[in-house]
Short mmCIF file of C-alpha atoms in Angstrom, two decimals:
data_model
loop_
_atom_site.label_atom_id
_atom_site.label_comp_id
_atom_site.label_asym_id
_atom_site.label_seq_id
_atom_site.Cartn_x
_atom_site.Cartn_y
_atom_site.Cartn_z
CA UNK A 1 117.30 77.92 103.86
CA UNK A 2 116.53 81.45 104.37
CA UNK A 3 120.31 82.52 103.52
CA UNK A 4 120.40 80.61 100.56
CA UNK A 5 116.89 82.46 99.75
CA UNK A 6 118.29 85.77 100.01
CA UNK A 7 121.83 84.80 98.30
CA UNK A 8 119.82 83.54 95.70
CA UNK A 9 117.71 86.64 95.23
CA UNK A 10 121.30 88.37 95.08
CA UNK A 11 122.10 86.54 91.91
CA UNK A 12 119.68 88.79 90.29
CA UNK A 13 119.22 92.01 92.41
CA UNK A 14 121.21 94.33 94.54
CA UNK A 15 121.14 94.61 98.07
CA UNK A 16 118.95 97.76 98.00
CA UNK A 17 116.25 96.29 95.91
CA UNK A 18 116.11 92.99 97.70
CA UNK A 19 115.75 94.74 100.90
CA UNK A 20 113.22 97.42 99.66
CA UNK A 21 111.28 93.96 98.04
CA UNK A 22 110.81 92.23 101.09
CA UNK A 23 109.90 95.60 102.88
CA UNK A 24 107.24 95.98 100.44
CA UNK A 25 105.94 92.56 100.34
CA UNK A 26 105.82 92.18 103.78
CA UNK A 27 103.82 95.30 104.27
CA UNK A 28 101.28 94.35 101.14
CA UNK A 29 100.40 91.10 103.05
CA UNK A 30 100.07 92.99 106.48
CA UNK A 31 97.41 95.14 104.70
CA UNK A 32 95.65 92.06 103.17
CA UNK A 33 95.49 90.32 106.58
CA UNK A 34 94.62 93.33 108.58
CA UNK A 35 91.89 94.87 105.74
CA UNK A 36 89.30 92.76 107.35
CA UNK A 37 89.54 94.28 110.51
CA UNK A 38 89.22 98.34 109.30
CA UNK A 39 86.13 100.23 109.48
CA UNK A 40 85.90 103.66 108.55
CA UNK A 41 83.66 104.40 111.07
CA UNK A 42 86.53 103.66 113.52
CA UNK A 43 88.86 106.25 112.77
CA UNK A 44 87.73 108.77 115.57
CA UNK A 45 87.67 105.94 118.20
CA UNK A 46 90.81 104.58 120.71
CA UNK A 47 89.86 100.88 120.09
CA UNK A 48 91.73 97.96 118.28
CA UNK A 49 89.10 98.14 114.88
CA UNK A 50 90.49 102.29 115.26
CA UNK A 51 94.34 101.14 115.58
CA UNK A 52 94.22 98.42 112.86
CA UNK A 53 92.22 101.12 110.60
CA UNK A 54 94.88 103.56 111.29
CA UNK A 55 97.56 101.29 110.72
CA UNK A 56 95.72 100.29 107.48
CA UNK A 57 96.12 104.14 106.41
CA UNK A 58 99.53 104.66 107.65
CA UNK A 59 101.13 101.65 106.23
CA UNK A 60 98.90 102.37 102.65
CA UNK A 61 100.39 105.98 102.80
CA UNK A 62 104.21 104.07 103.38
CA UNK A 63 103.58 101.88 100.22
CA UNK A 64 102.63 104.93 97.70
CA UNK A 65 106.15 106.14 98.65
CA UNK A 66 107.79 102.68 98.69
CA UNK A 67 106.09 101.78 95.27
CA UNK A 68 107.42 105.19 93.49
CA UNK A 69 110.75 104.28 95.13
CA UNK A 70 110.58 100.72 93.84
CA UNK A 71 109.28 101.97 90.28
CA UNK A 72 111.98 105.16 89.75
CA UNK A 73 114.84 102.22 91.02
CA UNK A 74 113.39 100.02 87.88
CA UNK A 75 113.41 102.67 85.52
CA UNK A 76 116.78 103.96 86.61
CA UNK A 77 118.42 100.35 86.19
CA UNK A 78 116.89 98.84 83.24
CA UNK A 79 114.42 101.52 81.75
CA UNK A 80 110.71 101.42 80.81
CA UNK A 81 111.59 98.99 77.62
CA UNK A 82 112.54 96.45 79.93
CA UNK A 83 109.44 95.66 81.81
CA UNK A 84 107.02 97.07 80.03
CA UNK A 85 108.23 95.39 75.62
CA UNK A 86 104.49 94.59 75.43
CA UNK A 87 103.02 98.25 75.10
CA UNK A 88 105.88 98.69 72.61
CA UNK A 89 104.13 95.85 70.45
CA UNK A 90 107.57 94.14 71.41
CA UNK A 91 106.34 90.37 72.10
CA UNK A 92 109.48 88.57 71.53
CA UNK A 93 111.08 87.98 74.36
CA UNK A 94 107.93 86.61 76.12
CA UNK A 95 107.45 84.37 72.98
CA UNK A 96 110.54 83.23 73.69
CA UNK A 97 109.79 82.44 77.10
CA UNK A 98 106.56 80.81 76.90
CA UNK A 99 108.41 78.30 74.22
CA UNK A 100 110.87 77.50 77.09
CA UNK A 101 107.92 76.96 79.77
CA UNK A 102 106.83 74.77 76.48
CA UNK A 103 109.59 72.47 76.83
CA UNK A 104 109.33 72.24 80.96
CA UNK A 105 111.85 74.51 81.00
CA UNK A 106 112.55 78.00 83.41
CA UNK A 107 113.32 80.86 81.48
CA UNK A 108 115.86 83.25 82.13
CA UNK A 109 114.98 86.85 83.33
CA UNK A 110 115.29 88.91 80.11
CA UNK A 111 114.10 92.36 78.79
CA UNK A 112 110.60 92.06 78.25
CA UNK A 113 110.31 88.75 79.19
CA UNK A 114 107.74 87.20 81.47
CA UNK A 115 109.47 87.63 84.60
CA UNK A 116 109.79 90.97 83.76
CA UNK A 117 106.76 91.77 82.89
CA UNK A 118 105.45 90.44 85.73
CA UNK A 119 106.90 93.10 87.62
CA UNK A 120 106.24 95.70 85.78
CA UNK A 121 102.51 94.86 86.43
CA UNK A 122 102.96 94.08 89.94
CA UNK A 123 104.25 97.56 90.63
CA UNK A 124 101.67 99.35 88.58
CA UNK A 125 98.76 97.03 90.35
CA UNK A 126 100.97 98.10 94.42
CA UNK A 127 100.73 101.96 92.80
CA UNK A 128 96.97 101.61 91.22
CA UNK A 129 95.92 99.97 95.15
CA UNK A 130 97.84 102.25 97.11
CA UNK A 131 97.09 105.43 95.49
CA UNK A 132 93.43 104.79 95.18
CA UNK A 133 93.36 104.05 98.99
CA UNK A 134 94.98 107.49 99.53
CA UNK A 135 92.52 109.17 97.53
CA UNK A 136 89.65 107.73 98.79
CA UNK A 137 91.23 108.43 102.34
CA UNK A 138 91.35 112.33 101.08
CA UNK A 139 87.78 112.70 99.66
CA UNK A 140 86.32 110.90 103.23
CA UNK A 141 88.54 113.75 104.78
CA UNK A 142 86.97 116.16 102.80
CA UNK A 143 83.75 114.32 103.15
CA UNK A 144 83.49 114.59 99.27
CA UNK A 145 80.58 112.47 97.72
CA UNK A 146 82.76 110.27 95.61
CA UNK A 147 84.83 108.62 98.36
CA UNK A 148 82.01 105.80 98.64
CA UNK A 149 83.22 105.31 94.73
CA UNK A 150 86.52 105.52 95.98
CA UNK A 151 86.62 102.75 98.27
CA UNK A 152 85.15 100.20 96.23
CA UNK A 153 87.22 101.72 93.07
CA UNK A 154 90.45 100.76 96.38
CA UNK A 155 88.89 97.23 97.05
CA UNK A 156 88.10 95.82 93.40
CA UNK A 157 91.82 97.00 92.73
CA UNK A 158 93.15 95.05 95.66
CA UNK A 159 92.14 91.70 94.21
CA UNK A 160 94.69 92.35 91.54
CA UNK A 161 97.59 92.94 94.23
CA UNK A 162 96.47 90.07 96.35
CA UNK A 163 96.61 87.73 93.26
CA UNK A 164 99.75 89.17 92.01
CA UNK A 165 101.23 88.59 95.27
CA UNK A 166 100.16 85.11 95.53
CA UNK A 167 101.28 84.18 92.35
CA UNK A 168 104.18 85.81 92.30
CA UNK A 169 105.22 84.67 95.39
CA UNK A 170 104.51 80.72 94.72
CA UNK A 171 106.15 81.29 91.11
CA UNK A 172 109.66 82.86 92.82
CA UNK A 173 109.54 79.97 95.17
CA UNK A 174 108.42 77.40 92.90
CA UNK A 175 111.58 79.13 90.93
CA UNK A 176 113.87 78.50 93.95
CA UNK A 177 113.31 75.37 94.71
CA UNK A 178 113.08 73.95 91.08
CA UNK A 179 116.79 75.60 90.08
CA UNK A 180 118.13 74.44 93.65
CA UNK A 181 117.01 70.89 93.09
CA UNK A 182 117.73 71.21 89.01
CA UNK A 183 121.32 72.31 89.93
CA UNK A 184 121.79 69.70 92.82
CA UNK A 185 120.81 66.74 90.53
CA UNK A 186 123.10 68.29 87.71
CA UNK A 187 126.34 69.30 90.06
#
């Protein structure tokens, strides 16, 4: 199951962005699960709360870089049109795919389409998280008076990852399985 998973993830993107897609999925959820367990009081002491915090940091610091790699590789392939039609007043293409989803139907992966879309937003909500966790991490540093802002600015932005990353996730496999068992009953 998995290799047909990751072949079929290969229909529509290379290697590099598969791989760096996983990477950064797997490391968004490890920072939702582990979130509960950080306390910024913790981050001078040699405890588990201290590690996980740490961790929390580290890993947040690793997904600012990953997301900028992940956005320039979208821009480089398909260009800002592509994922981002709407703020071009450009609705076609997602008109078109809402008729398909309409008809019970999957749509195809298009320029400015809804899957593409989606991702556009997903990796503007991974860089709007992840960068407002680093500077909230900066102005605590610097013991500045708006890092208590900061962090709540960092955790009302998370909900929008976390329910991208649901969704998304249950929508690619919903996706998977439907065209796997569409193509089985139709081969």
């Amino acid at each position: 199951m998995l290799r047909k998973f990751w072949n079929y993830l290969g229909e529509s993107q290379s290697y590099f962005f598969r791989a760096l897609h996983i990477i950064i999925a797997i490391m968004i959820l490890s920072q939702i699960i582990n979130s509960n367990a950080t306390e910024r009081e913790s981050l001078s002491e040699l405890s588990f709360v201290g590690v996980v915090t740490w961790f929390h940091i580290i890993s947040g610091i690793a997904l600012i870089g990953l997301g900028f790699i992940m956005s320039a590789w979208m821009l480089s392939q398909r260009g800002l049109r592509y994922y981002f039609a709407w703020t071009y007043f450009d609705f076609r293409a997602l008109r078109a795919d809402f008729l398909t989803l309409s008809r019970l139907q999957l749509p195809e992966a298009q320029a400015g389409g809804l899957a593409a879309s989606i991702q556009g937003l997903g990796v503007l909500a991974l860089l709007a998280v992840a960068l407002s966790g680093g500077v909230w991490f900066m102005a605590d540093l610097l013991q500045l008076p708006q890092a208590n802002t900061l962090i709540h600015l960092h955790k009302f932005l998370t909900t929008f990852i976390e329910a991208y990353i649901y969704c998304h996730g249950a929508m690619g496999l919903l996706h998977f399985l439907l065209t796997k068992v569409f193509s089985r009953s139709h081969a």
